[in-house]
XYZ file of N, CA and C in Angstrom:
444
model
N -28.097 -39.808 46.652
C -29.058 -39.128 45.807
C -29.309 -37.726 46.355
N -28.880 -36.714 45.620
C -29.036 -35.328 46.049
C -30.496 -34.895 46.115
N -31.330 -35.408 45.258
C -32.754 -35.028 45.247
C -33.460 -35.408 46.543
N -33.031 -36.499 47.174
C -33.636 -36.914 48.437
C -33.322 -35.905 49.542
N -32.162 -35.286 49.460
C -31.759 -34.305 50.461
C -32.426 -32.965 50.198
N -32.383 -32.525 48.940
C -32.972 -31.242 48.571
C -33.386 -31.299 47.100
N -34.679 -31.374 46.834
C -35.148 -31.494 45.445
C -34.880 -30.256 44.584
N -34.495 -29.138 45.202
C -34.221 -27.919 44.448
C -32.771 -27.807 43.996
N -31.938 -28.791 44.363
C -30.522 -28.756 44.006
C -30.241 -29.822 42.965
N -29.534 -29.409 41.929
C -29.158 -30.373 40.902
C -27.715 -30.117 40.494
N -26.951 -31.183 40.436
C -25.564 -31.103 39.994
C -25.449 -31.784 38.646
N -24.728 -31.151 37.742
C -24.446 -31.769 36.454
C -22.962 -31.611 36.191
N -22.369 -32.647 35.642
C -20.978 -32.548 35.257
C -20.846 -32.968 33.801
N -19.853 -32.393 33.142
C -19.665 -32.659 31.728
C -18.193 -32.916 31.467
N -17.926 -34.002 30.794
C -16.552 -34.348 30.424
C -16.389 -34.079 28.935
N -16.242 -32.797 28.615
C -16.017 -32.436 27.220
C -15.098 -31.227 27.133
N -14.606 -30.995 25.947
C -13.707 -29.874 25.695
C -14.548 -28.612 25.532
N -14.560 -27.783 26.556
C -15.407 -26.588 26.561
C -14.908 -25.521 25.584
N -13.708 -25.700 25.049
C -13.149 -24.690 24.145
C -13.649 -24.834 22.707
N -14.346 -25.934 22.394
C -14.902 -26.064 21.048
C -16.195 -25.253 20.958
N -16.529 -24.802 19.777
C -17.702 -23.934 19.603
C -18.989 -24.598 20.079
N -19.252 -25.830 19.663
C -20.489 -26.513 20.048
C -20.588 -26.702 21.558
N -19.497 -27.136 22.179
C -19.527 -27.361 23.626
C -19.623 -26.056 24.401
N -18.961 -25.007 23.922
C -19.065 -23.696 24.561
C -20.510 -23.204 24.490
N -21.132 -23.327 23.314
C -22.531 -22.900 23.157
C -23.451 -23.699 24.072
N -23.202 -24.997 24.219
C -23.987 -25.841 25.126
C -23.833 -25.356 26.563
N -22.603 -25.047 26.961
C -22.326 -24.544 28.300
C -23.070 -23.229 28.561
N -23.026 -22.311 27.602
C -23.718 -21.027 27.741
C -25.223 -21.252 27.915
N -25.789 -22.150 27.124
C -27.222 -22.440 27.255
C -27.561 -23.033 28.616
N -26.674 -23.874 29.148
C -26.903 -24.445 30.482
C -26.909 -23.360 31.550
N -26.025 -22.384 31.427
C -26.017 -21.289 32.391
C -27.329 -20.508 32.304
N -27.767 -20.226 31.095
C -28.986 -19.432 30.880
C -30.245 -20.126 31.364
N -30.343 -21.451 31.142
C -31.635 -22.107 31.395
C -31.519 -23.470 32.071
N -30.368 -23.769 32.657
C -30.179 -25.069 33.285
C -30.574 -25.128 34.742
N -31.101 -24.034 35.275
C -31.507 -23.991 36.676
C -32.900 -24.573 36.878
N -33.367 -24.492 38.099
C -34.692 -24.993 38.455
C -35.746 -24.297 37.594
N -36.658 -25.072 37.039
C -37.744 -24.560 36.198
C -37.244 -23.758 34.993
N -36.091 -24.149 34.462
C -35.570 -23.510 33.268
C -34.967 -22.135 33.467
N -34.725 -21.776 34.719
C -34.134 -20.461 35.001
C -32.611 -20.525 34.939
N -31.999 -19.361 35.040
C -30.538 -19.258 35.086
C -30.025 -20.013 36.315
N -28.865 -20.630 36.172
C -28.293 -21.360 37.302
C -27.785 -20.380 38.358
N -27.538 -20.887 39.566
C -27.112 -20.037 40.669
C -25.611 -19.813 40.711
N -24.836 -20.829 40.346
C -23.394 -20.752 40.530
C -22.700 -21.775 39.638
N -21.568 -21.392 39.058
C -20.726 -22.321 38.307
C -19.527 -22.672 39.181
N -19.262 -23.962 39.320
C -18.055 -24.428 40.002
C -17.125 -24.995 38.947
N -15.918 -24.478 38.896
C -14.957 -24.911 37.891
C -13.875 -25.771 38.523
N -13.735 -26.962 37.990
C -12.704 -27.897 38.439
C -12.011 -28.466 37.213
N -11.601 -27.616 36.311
C -10.976 -28.053 35.064
C -9.460 -28.089 35.214
N -8.793 -28.678 34.230
C -7.358 -28.913 34.391
C -6.464 -28.142 33.423
N -6.990 -27.071 32.805
C -6.124 -26.310 31.907
C -6.610 -24.870 31.765
N -5.681 -24.032 31.361
C -5.932 -22.601 31.252
C -6.962 -22.270 30.174
N -6.900 -22.952 29.041
C -7.840 -22.671 27.945
C -9.289 -22.908 28.387
N -9.530 -23.977 29.123
C -10.882 -24.251 29.615
C -11.317 -23.171 30.606
N -10.410 -22.740 31.452
C -10.742 -21.687 32.418
C -11.082 -20.379 31.720
N -10.348 -20.034 30.664
C -10.656 -18.791 29.955
C -11.994 -18.891 29.222
N -12.371 -20.077 28.771
C -13.692 -20.259 28.146
C -14.793 -20.065 29.174
N -14.625 -20.639 30.359
C -15.608 -20.461 31.436
C -15.683 -18.985 31.809
N -14.528 -18.343 31.913
C -14.468 -16.915 32.227
C -15.257 -16.099 31.199
N -15.067 -16.395 29.927
C -15.766 -15.670 28.869
C -17.275 -15.839 29.003
N -17.719 -17.075 29.164
C -19.161 -17.329 29.278
C -19.749 -16.634 30.496
N -19.084 -16.751 31.634
C -19.615 -16.159 32.859
C -19.607 -14.639 32.804
N -18.598 -14.055 32.193
C -18.580 -12.595 32.043
C -19.711 -12.124 31.137
N -19.925 -12.830 30.025
C -20.981 -12.452 29.090
C -22.364 -12.527 29.727
N -22.545 -13.490 30.643
C -23.866 -13.727 31.226
C -24.012 -13.180 32.644
N -23.008 -12.437 33.128
C -23.008 -11.921 34.494
C -23.243 -13.057 35.496
N -22.525 -14.152 35.298
C -22.678 -15.364 36.102
C -21.543 -15.486 37.115
N -21.886 -15.588 38.391
C -20.892 -15.823 39.436
C -20.327 -17.224 39.260
N -19.008 -17.344 39.426
C -18.391 -18.665 39.347
C -17.225 -18.764 40.305
N -16.952 -19.978 40.706
C -15.832 -20.268 41.591
C -14.900 -21.222 40.883
N -13.648 -20.834 40.853
C -12.613 -21.570 40.149
C -11.705 -22.225 41.173
N -11.178 -23.397 40.842
C -10.256 -24.076 41.750
C -9.186 -24.789 40.944
N -8.072 -25.054 41.598
C -7.008 -25.764 40.910
C -5.948 -26.251 41.871
N -5.176 -27.208 41.388
C -4.057 -27.778 42.135
C -2.819 -27.607 41.272
N -1.704 -27.248 41.896
C -0.460 -27.047 41.153
C 0.021 -28.358 40.548
N 0.830 -28.252 39.517
C 1.346 -29.443 38.844
C 2.173 -30.331 39.760
N 2.835 -29.729 40.769
C 3.617 -30.548 41.695
C 2.772 -31.064 42.860
N 1.501 -30.713 42.859
C 0.504 -31.202 43.824
C 0.769 -30.786 45.262
N 1.554 -29.731 45.475
C 1.794 -29.314 46.851
C 1.049 -28.037 47.222
N 0.335 -27.452 46.269
C -0.452 -26.271 46.574
C -1.685 -26.228 45.680
N -2.618 -25.383 46.060
C -3.830 -25.229 45.269
C -4.458 -23.881 45.566
N -5.568 -23.618 44.916
C -6.244 -22.335 45.116
C -7.729 -22.464 44.838
N -8.475 -21.528 45.393
C -9.870 -21.310 45.008
C -9.991 -19.818 44.720
N -10.927 -19.479 43.868
C -11.101 -18.085 43.486
C -12.583 -17.858 43.189
N -13.167 -16.824 43.777
C -14.546 -16.448 43.503
C -14.530 -15.276 42.539
N -15.274 -15.415 41.446
C -15.288 -14.383 40.417
C -16.704 -13.840 40.247
N -16.842 -12.551 40.487
C -18.122 -11.861 40.366
C -18.013 -10.871 39.207
N -18.546 -11.208 38.044
C -18.399 -10.330 36.874
C -18.803 -8.889 37.173
N -17.918 -7.970 36.815
C -18.180 -6.551 37.017
C -17.917 -6.064 38.430
N -17.614 -6.991 39.354
C -17.380 -6.581 40.747
C -16.002 -6.986 41.250
N -15.468 -8.090 40.736
C -14.102 -8.509 41.068
C -13.336 -8.648 39.759
N -12.042 -8.779 39.873
C -11.247 -9.020 38.667
C -11.698 -10.319 38.025
N -11.675 -10.363 36.702
C -12.027 -11.603 36.021
C -10.822 -12.551 36.053
N -11.011 -13.774 35.621
C -9.943 -14.773 35.678
C -8.724 -14.348 34.864
N -8.943 -13.789 33.680
C -7.813 -13.391 32.847
C -7.074 -12.187 33.431
N -7.769 -11.367 34.206
C -7.127 -10.210 34.832
C -6.365 -10.593 36.095
N -6.795 -11.659 36.762
C -6.164 -12.097 38.006
C -6.024 -13.618 37.999
N -5.146 -14.124 37.128
C -4.988 -15.581 37.023
C -4.156 -16.133 38.173
N -4.137 -17.463 38.344
C -3.274 -18.080 39.354
C -1.815 -17.700 39.116
N -1.013 -17.802 40.147
C 0.386 -17.373 40.108
C 1.170 -17.993 38.961
N 0.978 -19.265 38.681
C 1.753 -19.937 37.629
C 1.504 -19.279 36.272
N 0.279 -18.873 36.015
C -0.057 -18.212 34.751
C 0.469 -16.778 34.770
N 0.278 -16.086 35.882
C 0.743 -14.705 35.997
C 2.262 -14.624 35.882
N 2.958 -15.694 36.256
C 4.422 -15.733 36.177
C 4.914 -15.875 34.742
N 4.007 -16.187 33.819
C 4.372 -16.315 32.420
C 4.948 -17.679 32.053
N 4.823 -18.632 32.950
C 5.329 -19.975 32.671
C 4.284 -20.731 31.855
N 4.704 -21.329 30.761
C 3.799 -22.109 29.919
C 3.448 -23.400 30.652
N 2.156 -23.595 30.950
C 1.766 -24.772 31.718
C 2.130 -26.076 31.018
N 2.257 -26.041 29.698
C 2.622 -27.258 28.958
C 4.029 -27.727 29.308
N 4.904 -26.791 29.722
C 6.269 -27.180 30.083
C 6.329 -27.867 31.437
N 5.270 -27.767 32.219
C 5.240 -28.373 33.549
C 4.695 -29.790 33.532
N 3.971 -30.120 32.483
C 3.321 -31.428 32.409
C 4.291 -32.483 31.875
N 4.180 -33.685 32.422
C 4.978 -34.807 31.945
C 4.028 -35.828 31.331
N 4.380 -36.366 30.175
C 3.527 -37.336 29.494
C 3.193 -38.506 30.404
N 1.901 -38.811 30.488
C 1.450 -39.967 31.249
C 1.454 -39.783 32.748
N 1.794 -38.587 33.240
C 1.861 -38.354 34.685
C 0.970 -37.172 35.032
N 0.144 -37.373 36.006
C -0.672 -36.273 36.516
C -0.305 -36.087 37.977
N 0.725 -35.288 38.216
C 1.196 -35.069 39.582
C 0.115 -34.456 40.452
N -0.781 -33.701 39.820
C -1.833 -33.039 40.589
C -2.880 -34.020 41.110
N -2.688 -35.285 40.837
C -3.648 -36.278 41.308
C -3.401 -36.714 42.748
N -2.503 -36.046 43.452
C -2.268 -36.371 44.847
C -3.580 -36.159 45.602
N -4.195 -37.213 46.094
C -5.556 -37.089 46.622
C -5.693 -36.174 47.831
N -4.690 -36.064 48.671
C -4.850 -35.200 49.840
C -4.946 -33.733 49.433
N -4.094 -33.294 48.531
C -4.135 -31.900 48.086
C -5.449 -31.605 47.382
N -5.854 -32.506 46.502
C -7.114 -32.294 45.784
C -8.298 -32.285 46.747
N -8.267 -33.146 47.748
C -9.343 -33.196 48.738
C -9.440 -31.922 49.556
N -8.287 -31.374 49.928
C -8.280 -30.132 50.706
C -8.826 -28.978 49.874
N -8.364 -28.862 48.630
C -8.839 -27.789 47.756
C -10.343 -27.945 47.498
N -10.795 -29.168 47.255
C -12.233 -29.411 47.030
C -13.042 -29.018 48.262
N -12.541 -29.341 49.437
C -13.232 -28.972 50.671
C -13.338 -27.464 50.830
N -12.266 -26.744 50.510
C -12.308 -25.281 50.594
C -13.294 -24.707 49.573
N -13.330 -25.299 48.382
C -14.259 -24.838 47.348
C -15.707 -25.047 47.794
N -16.001 -26.211 48.326
C -17.364 -26.504 48.783
C -17.758 -25.577 49.930
N -16.850 -25.348 50.874
C -17.165 -24.444 51.983
C -17.457 -23.041 51.463
N -16.656 -22.569 50.517
C -16.884 -21.245 49.947
C -18.212 -21.190 49.202
N -18.523 -22.252 48.479
C -19.779 -22.352 47.749
C -20.964 -22.250 48.714
N -20.901 -22.990 49.805
C -21.988 -22.951 50.792
C -22.123 -21.568 51.426
N -21.011 -20.935 51.738
C -21.065 -19.582 52.290
C -21.777 -18.641 51.321
N -21.445 -18.762 50.041
C -22.048 -17.892 49.036
C -23.544 -18.180 48.881
N -23.887 -19.436 48.679
C -25.287 -19.791 48.422
C -26.186 -19.573 49.637
N -25.668 -19.827 50.835
C -26.465 -19.688 52.054
C -26.354 -18.299 52.681
N -25.475 -17.469 52.081
C -25.233 -16.119 52.616
C -24.865 -16.192 54.095
N -23.878 -17.035 54.377
C -23.452 -17.289 55.748
C -21.940 -17.180 55.833
N -21.430 -16.327 56.679
C -19.991 -16.183 56.817
C -19.400 -15.327 55.711
N -18.091 -15.279 55.689
C -17.354 -14.454 54.731
C -16.871 -15.320 53.564
N -17.296 -14.993 52.358
C -16.852 -15.684 51.161
C -15.413 -15.268 50.865
N -14.564 -16.242 50.558
C -13.184 -15.958 50.175
C -13.144 -15.685 48.679
N -12.510 -14.582 48.294
C -12.434 -14.241 46.886
C -11.166 -14.746 46.223
N -10.139 -15.080 47.011
C -8.913 -15.642 46.454
C -8.182 -16.400 47.513
């Protein structure tokens, strides 16, 4: 229970298609007023599995000047990345996408039906750990935040 540790911290997760109009609008409203006492949230952590969802998060965060951290694991599950995006101060996600997107390779050609190679738990665990460490550095203003 996170509230027992710190009553000012709240985590919410949503399993929906953020690219639809209704869900995108819901996401934007959560950023605006989903924080403590109805205030703007402090940070968005992105752990989505496709480019379209990432560009939707990018759009919302840019519109609202919302800091967000993006993460991902390659389709072959042997590499991953984290990225800190500060609207107006760093490149946005569409301007500086992960290498696979920047290479012009269609991510749909990498996926195999019924197989999620990126589910290799060690790679996902390492990337998640790096994301959490970066998140803590940012929120606690401790150490050097990694931007890519």
